[in-house]
mmCIF file of N, CA, C and O in Angstrom:
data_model
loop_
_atom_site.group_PDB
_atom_site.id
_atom_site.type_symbol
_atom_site.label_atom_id
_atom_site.label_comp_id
_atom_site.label_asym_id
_atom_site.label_seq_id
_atom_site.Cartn_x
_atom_site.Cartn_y
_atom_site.Cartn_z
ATOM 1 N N UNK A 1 0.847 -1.175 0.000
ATOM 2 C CA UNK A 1 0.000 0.000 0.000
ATOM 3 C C UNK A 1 0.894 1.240 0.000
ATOM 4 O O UNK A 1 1.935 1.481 0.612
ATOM 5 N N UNK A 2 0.194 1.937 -0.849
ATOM 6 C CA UNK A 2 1.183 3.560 -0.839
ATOM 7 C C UNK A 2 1.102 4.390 0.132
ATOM 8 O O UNK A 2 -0.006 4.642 0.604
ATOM 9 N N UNK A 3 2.478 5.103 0.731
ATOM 10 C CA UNK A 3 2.284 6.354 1.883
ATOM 11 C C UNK A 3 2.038 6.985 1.139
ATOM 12 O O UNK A 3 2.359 7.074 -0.045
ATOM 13 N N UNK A 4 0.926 7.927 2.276
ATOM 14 C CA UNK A 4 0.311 9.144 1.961
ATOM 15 C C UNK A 4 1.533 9.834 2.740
ATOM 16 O O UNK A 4 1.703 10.604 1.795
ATOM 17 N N UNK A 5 2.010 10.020 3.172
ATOM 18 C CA UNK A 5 3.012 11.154 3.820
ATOM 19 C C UNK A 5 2.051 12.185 4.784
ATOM 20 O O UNK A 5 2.246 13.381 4.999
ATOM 21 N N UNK A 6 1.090 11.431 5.226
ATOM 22 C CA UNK A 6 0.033 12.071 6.508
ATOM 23 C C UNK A 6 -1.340 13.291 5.850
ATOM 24 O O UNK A 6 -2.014 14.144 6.427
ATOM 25 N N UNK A 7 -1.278 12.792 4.316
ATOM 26 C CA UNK A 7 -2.557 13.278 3.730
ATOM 27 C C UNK A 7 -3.628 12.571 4.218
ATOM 28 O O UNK A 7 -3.780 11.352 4.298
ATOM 29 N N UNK A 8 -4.532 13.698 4.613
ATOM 30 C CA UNK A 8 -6.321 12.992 4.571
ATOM 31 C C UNK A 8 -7.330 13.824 3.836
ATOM 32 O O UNK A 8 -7.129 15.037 3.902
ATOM 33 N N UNK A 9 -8.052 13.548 3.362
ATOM 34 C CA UNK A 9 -8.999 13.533 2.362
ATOM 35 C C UNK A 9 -9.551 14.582 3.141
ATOM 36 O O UNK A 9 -9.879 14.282 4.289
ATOM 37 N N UNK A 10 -9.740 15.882 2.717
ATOM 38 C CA UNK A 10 -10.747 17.018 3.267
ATOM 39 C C UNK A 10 -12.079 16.591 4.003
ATOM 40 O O UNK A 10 -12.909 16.289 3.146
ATOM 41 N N UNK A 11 -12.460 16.488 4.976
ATOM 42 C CA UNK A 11 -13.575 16.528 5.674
ATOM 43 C C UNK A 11 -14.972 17.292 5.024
ATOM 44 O O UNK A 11 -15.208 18.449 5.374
ATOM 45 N N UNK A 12 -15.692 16.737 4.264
ATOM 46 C CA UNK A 12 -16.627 18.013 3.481
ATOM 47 C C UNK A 12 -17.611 18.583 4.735
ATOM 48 O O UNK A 12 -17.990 18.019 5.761
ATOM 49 N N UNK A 13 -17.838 19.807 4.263
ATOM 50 C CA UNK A 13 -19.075 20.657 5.210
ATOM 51 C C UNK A 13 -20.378 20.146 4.673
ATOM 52 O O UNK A 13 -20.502 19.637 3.559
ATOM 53 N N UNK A 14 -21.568 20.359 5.751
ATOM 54 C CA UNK A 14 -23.052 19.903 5.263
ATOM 55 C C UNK A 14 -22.983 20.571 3.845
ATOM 56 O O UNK A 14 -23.027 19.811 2.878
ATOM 57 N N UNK A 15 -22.892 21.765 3.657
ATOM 58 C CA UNK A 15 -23.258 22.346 2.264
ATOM 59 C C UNK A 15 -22.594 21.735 0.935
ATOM 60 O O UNK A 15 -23.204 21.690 -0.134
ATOM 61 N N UNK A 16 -20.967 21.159 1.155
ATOM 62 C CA UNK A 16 -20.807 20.258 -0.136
ATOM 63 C C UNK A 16 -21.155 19.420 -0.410
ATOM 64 O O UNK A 16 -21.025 19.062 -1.581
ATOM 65 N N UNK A 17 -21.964 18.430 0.769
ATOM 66 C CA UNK A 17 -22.526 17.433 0.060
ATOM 67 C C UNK A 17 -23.487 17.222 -1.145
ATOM 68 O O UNK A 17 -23.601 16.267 -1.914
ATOM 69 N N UNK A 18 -24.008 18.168 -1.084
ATOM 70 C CA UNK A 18 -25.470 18.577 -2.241
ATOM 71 C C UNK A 18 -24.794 18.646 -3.444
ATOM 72 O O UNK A 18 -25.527 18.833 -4.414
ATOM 73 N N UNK A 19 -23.055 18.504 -3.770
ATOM 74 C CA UNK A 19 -22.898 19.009 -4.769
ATOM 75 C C UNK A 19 -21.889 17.795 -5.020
ATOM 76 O O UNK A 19 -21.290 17.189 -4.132
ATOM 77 N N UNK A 20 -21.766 17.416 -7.177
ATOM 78 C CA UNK A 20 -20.388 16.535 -6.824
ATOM 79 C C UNK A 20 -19.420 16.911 -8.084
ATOM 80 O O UNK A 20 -19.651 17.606 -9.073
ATOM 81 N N UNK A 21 -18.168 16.145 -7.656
ATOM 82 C CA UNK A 21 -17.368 16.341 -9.110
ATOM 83 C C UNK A 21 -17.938 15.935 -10.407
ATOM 84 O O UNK A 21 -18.768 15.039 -10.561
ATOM 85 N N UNK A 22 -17.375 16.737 -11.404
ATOM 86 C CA UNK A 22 -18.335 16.715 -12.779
ATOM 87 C C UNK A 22 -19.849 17.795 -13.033
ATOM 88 O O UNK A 22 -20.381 18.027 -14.119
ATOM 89 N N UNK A 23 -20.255 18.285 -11.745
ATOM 90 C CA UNK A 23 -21.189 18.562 -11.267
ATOM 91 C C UNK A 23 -21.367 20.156 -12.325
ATOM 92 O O UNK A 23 -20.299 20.757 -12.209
ATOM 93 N N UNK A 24 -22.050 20.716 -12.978
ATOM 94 C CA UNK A 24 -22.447 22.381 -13.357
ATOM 95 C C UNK A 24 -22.990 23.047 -12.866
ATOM 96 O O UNK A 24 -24.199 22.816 -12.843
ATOM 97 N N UNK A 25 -22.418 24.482 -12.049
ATOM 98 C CA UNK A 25 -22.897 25.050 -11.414
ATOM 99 C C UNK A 25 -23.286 26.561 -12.057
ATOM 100 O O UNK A 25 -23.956 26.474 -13.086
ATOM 101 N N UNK A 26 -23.028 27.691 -11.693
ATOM 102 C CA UNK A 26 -23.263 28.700 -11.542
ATOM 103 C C UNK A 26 -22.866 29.512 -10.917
ATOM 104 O O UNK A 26 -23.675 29.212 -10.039
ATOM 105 N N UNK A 27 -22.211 30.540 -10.379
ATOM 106 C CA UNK A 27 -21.356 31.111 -9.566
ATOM 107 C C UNK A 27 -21.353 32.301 -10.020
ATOM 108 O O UNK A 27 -21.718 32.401 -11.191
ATOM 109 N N UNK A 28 -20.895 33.784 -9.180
ATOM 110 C CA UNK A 28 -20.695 35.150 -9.096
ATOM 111 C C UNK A 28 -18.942 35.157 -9.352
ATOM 112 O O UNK A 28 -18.397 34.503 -8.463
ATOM 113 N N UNK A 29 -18.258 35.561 -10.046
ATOM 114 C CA UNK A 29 -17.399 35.456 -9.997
ATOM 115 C C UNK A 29 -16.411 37.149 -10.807
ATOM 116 O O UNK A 29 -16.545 37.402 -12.004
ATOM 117 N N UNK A 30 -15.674 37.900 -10.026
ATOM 118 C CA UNK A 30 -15.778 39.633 -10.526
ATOM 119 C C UNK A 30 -16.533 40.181 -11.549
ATOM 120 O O UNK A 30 -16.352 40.359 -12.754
ATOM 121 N N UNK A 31 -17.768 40.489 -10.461
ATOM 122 C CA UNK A 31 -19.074 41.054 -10.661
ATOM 123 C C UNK A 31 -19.483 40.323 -12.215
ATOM 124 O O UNK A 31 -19.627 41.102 -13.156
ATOM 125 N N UNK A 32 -19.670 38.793 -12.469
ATOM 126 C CA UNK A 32 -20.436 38.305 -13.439
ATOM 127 C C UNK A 32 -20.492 37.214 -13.414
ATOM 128 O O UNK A 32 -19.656 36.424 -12.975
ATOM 129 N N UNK A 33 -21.774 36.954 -14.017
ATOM 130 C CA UNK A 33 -22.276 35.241 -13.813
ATOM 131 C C UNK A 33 -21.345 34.236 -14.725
ATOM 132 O O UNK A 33 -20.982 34.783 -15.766
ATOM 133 N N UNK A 34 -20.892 32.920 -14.565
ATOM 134 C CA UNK A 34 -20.259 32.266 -14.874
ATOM 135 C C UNK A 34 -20.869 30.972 -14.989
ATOM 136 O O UNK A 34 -21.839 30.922 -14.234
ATOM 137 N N UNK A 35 -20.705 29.952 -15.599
ATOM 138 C CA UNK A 35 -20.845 28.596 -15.558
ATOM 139 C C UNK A 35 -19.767 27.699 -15.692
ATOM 140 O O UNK A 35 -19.176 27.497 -16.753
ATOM 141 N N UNK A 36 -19.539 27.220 -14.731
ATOM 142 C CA UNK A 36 -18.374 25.936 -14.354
ATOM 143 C C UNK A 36 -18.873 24.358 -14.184
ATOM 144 O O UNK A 36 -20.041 23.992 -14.057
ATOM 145 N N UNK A 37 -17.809 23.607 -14.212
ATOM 146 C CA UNK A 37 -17.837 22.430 -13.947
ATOM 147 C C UNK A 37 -16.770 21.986 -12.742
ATOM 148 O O UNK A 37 -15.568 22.215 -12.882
ATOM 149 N N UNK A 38 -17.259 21.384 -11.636
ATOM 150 C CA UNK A 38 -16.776 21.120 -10.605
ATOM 151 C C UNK A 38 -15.526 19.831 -10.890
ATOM 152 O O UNK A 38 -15.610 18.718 -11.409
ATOM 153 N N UNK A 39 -14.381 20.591 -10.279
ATOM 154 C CA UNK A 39 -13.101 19.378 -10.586
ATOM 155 C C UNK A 39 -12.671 19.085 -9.499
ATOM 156 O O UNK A 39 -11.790 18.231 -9.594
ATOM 157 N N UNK A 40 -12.970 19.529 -8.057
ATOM 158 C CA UNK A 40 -12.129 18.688 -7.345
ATOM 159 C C UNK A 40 -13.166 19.458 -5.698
ATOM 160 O O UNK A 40 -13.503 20.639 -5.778
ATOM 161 N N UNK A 41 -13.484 18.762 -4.576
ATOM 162 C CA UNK A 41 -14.187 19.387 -3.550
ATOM 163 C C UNK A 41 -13.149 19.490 -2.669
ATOM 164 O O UNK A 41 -12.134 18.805 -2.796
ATOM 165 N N UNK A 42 -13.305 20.281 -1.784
ATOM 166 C CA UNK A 42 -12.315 20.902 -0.740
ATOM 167 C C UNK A 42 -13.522 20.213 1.086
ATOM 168 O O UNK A 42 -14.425 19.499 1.520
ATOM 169 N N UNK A 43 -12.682 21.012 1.307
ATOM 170 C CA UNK A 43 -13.958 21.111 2.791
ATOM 171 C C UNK A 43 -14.962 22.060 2.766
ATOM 172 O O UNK A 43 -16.155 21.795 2.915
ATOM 173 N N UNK A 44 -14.348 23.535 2.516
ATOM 174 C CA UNK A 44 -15.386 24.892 2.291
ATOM 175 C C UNK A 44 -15.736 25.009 1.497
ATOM 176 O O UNK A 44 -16.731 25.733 1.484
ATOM 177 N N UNK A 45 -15.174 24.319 -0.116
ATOM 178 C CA UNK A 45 -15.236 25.556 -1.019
ATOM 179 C C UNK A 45 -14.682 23.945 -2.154
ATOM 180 O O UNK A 45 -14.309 22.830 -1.788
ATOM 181 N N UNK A 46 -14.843 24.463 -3.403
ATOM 182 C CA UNK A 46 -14.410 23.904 -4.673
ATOM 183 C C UNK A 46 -13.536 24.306 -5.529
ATOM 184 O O UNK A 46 -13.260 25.505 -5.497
ATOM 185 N N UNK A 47 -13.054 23.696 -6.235
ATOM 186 C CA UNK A 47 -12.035 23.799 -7.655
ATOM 187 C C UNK A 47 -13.151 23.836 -8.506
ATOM 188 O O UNK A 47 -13.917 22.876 -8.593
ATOM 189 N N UNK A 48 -13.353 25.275 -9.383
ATOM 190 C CA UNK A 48 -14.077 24.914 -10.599
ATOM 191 C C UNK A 48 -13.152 25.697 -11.642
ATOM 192 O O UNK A 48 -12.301 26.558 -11.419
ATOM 193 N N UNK A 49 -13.587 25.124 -12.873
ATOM 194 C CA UNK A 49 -13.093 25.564 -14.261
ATOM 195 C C UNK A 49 -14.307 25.562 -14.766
ATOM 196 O O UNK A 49 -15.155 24.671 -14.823
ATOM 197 N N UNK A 50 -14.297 27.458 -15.392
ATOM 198 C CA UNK A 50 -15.202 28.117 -15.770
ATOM 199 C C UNK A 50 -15.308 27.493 -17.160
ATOM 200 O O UNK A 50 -14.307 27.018 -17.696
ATOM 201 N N UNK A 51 -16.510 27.486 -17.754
ATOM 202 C CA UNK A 51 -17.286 26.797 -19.072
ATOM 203 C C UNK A 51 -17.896 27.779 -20.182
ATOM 204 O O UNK A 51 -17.587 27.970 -21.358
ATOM 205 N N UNK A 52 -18.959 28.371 -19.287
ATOM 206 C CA UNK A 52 -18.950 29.710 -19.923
ATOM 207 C C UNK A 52 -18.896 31.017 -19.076
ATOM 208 O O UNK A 52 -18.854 31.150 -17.853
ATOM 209 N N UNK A 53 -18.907 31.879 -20.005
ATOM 210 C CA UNK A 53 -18.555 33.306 -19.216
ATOM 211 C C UNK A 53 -19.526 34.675 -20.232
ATOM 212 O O UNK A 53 -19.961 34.575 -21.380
ATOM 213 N N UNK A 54 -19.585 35.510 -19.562
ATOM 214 C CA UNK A 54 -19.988 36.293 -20.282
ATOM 215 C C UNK A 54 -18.380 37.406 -20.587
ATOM 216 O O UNK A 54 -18.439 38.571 -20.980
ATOM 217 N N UNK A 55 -17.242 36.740 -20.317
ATOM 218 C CA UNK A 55 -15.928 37.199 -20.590
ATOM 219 C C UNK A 55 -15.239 35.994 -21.448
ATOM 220 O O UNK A 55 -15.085 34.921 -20.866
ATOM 221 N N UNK A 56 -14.898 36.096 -22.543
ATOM 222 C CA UNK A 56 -14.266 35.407 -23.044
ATOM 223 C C UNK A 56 -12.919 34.831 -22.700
ATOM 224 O O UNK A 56 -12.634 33.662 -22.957
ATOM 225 N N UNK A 57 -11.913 35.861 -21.983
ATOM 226 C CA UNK A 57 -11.140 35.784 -21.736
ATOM 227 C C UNK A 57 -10.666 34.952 -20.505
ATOM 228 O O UNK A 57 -9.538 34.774 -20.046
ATOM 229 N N UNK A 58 -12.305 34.351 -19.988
ATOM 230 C CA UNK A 58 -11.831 33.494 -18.779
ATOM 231 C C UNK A 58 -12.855 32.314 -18.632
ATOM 232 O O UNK A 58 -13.469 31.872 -17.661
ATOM 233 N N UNK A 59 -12.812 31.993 -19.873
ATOM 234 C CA UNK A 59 -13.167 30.929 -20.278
ATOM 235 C C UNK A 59 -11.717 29.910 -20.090
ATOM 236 O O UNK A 59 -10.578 30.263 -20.396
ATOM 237 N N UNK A 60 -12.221 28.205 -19.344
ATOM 238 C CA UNK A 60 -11.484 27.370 -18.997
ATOM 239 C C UNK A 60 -10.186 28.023 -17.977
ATOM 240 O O UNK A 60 -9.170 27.338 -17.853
ATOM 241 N N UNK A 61 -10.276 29.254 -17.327
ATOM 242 C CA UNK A 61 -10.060 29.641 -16.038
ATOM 243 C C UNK A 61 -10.446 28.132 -14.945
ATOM 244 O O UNK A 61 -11.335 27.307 -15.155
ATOM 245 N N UNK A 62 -9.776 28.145 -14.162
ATOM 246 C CA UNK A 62 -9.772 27.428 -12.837
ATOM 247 C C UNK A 62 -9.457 28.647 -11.537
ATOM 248 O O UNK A 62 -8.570 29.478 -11.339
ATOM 249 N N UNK A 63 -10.970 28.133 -10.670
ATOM 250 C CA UNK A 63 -11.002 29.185 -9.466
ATOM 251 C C UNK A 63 -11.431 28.393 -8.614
ATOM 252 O O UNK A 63 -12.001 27.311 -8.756
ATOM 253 N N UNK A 64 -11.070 29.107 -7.471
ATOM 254 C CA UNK A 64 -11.572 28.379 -5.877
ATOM 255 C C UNK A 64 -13.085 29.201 -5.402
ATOM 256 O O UNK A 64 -13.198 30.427 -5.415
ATOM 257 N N UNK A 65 -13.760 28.613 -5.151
ATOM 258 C CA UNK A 65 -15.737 28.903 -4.891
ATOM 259 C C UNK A 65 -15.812 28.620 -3.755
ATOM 260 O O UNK A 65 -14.816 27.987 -3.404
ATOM 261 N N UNK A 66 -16.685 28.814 -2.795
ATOM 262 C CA UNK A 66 -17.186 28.991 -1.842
ATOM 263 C C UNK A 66 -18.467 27.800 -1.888
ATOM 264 O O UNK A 66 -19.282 27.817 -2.811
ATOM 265 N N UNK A 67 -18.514 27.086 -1.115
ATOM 266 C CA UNK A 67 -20.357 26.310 -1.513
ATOM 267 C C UNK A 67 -21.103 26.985 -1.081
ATOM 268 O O UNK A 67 -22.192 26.520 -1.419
ATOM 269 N N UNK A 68 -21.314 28.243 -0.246
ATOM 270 C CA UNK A 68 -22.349 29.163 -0.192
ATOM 271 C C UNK A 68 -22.359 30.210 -1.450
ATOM 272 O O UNK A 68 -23.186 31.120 -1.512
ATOM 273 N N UNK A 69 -21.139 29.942 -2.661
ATOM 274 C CA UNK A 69 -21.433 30.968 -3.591
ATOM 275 C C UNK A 69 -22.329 30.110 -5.083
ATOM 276 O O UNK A 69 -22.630 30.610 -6.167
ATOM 277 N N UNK A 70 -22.523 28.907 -4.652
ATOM 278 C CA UNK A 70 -22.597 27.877 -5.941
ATOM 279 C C UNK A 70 -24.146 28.323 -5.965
ATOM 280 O O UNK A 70 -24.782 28.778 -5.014
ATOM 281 N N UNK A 71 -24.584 28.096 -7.217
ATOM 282 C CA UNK A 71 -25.995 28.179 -7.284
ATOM 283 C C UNK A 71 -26.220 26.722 -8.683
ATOM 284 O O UNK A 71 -25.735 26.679 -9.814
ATOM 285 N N UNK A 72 -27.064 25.793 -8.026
ATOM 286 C CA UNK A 72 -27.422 24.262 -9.232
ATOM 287 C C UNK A 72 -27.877 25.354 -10.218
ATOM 288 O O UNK A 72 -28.863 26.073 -10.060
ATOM 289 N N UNK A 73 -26.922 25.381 -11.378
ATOM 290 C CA UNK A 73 -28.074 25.626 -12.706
ATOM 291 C C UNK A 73 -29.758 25.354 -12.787
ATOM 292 O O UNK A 73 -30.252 24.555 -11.992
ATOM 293 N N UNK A 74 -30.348 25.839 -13.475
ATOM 294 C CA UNK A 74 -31.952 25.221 -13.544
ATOM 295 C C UNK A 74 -32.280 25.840 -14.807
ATOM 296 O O UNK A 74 -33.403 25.571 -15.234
ATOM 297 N N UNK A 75 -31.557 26.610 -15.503
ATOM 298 C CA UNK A 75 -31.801 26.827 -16.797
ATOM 299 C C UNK A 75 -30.409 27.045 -17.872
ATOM 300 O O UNK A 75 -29.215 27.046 -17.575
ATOM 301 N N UNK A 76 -30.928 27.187 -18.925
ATOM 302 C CA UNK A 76 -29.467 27.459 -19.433
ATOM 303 C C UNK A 76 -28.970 28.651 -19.673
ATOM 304 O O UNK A 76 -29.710 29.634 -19.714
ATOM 305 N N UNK A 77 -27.454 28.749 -19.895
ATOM 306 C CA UNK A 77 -26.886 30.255 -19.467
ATOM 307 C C UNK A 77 -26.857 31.333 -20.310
ATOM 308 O O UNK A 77 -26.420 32.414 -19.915
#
């Protein structure tokens, strides 16, 4: 079996559970709406890489989110 060198797997908060990797969200991100796909969960907060943007320029960006900033899509963007 492989050492971890004293890694453990982030503890998730009640609020990440509702959410998973692969997952499309929605997010506020300098002052504009964004759509990402979730790549990796933390304890507080997520790894997403933005999908679309109403900025071109930060499109396939990777940012750290908040799970109180995520909003589930329910329509399209």
């Amino acid at each position: 079996m492989a050492s971890t060198y004293g890694f453990k797997s982030p503890k998730l908060s009640i609020l990440g559970e509702r959410f998973s990797i692969g997952q499309e969200v929605m997010f506020e991100y300098q002052k504009e709406m964004h759509l990402g796909m979730i790549k990796n969960k933390l304890s507080n907060s997520v790894v997403v890489k933005i999908v679309k943007s109403e900025t071109e320029t930060l499109i396939d960006f990777i940012t750290v989110i908040r799970y109180t900033d995520l909003i589930e899509p329910q329509t399209e963007f």
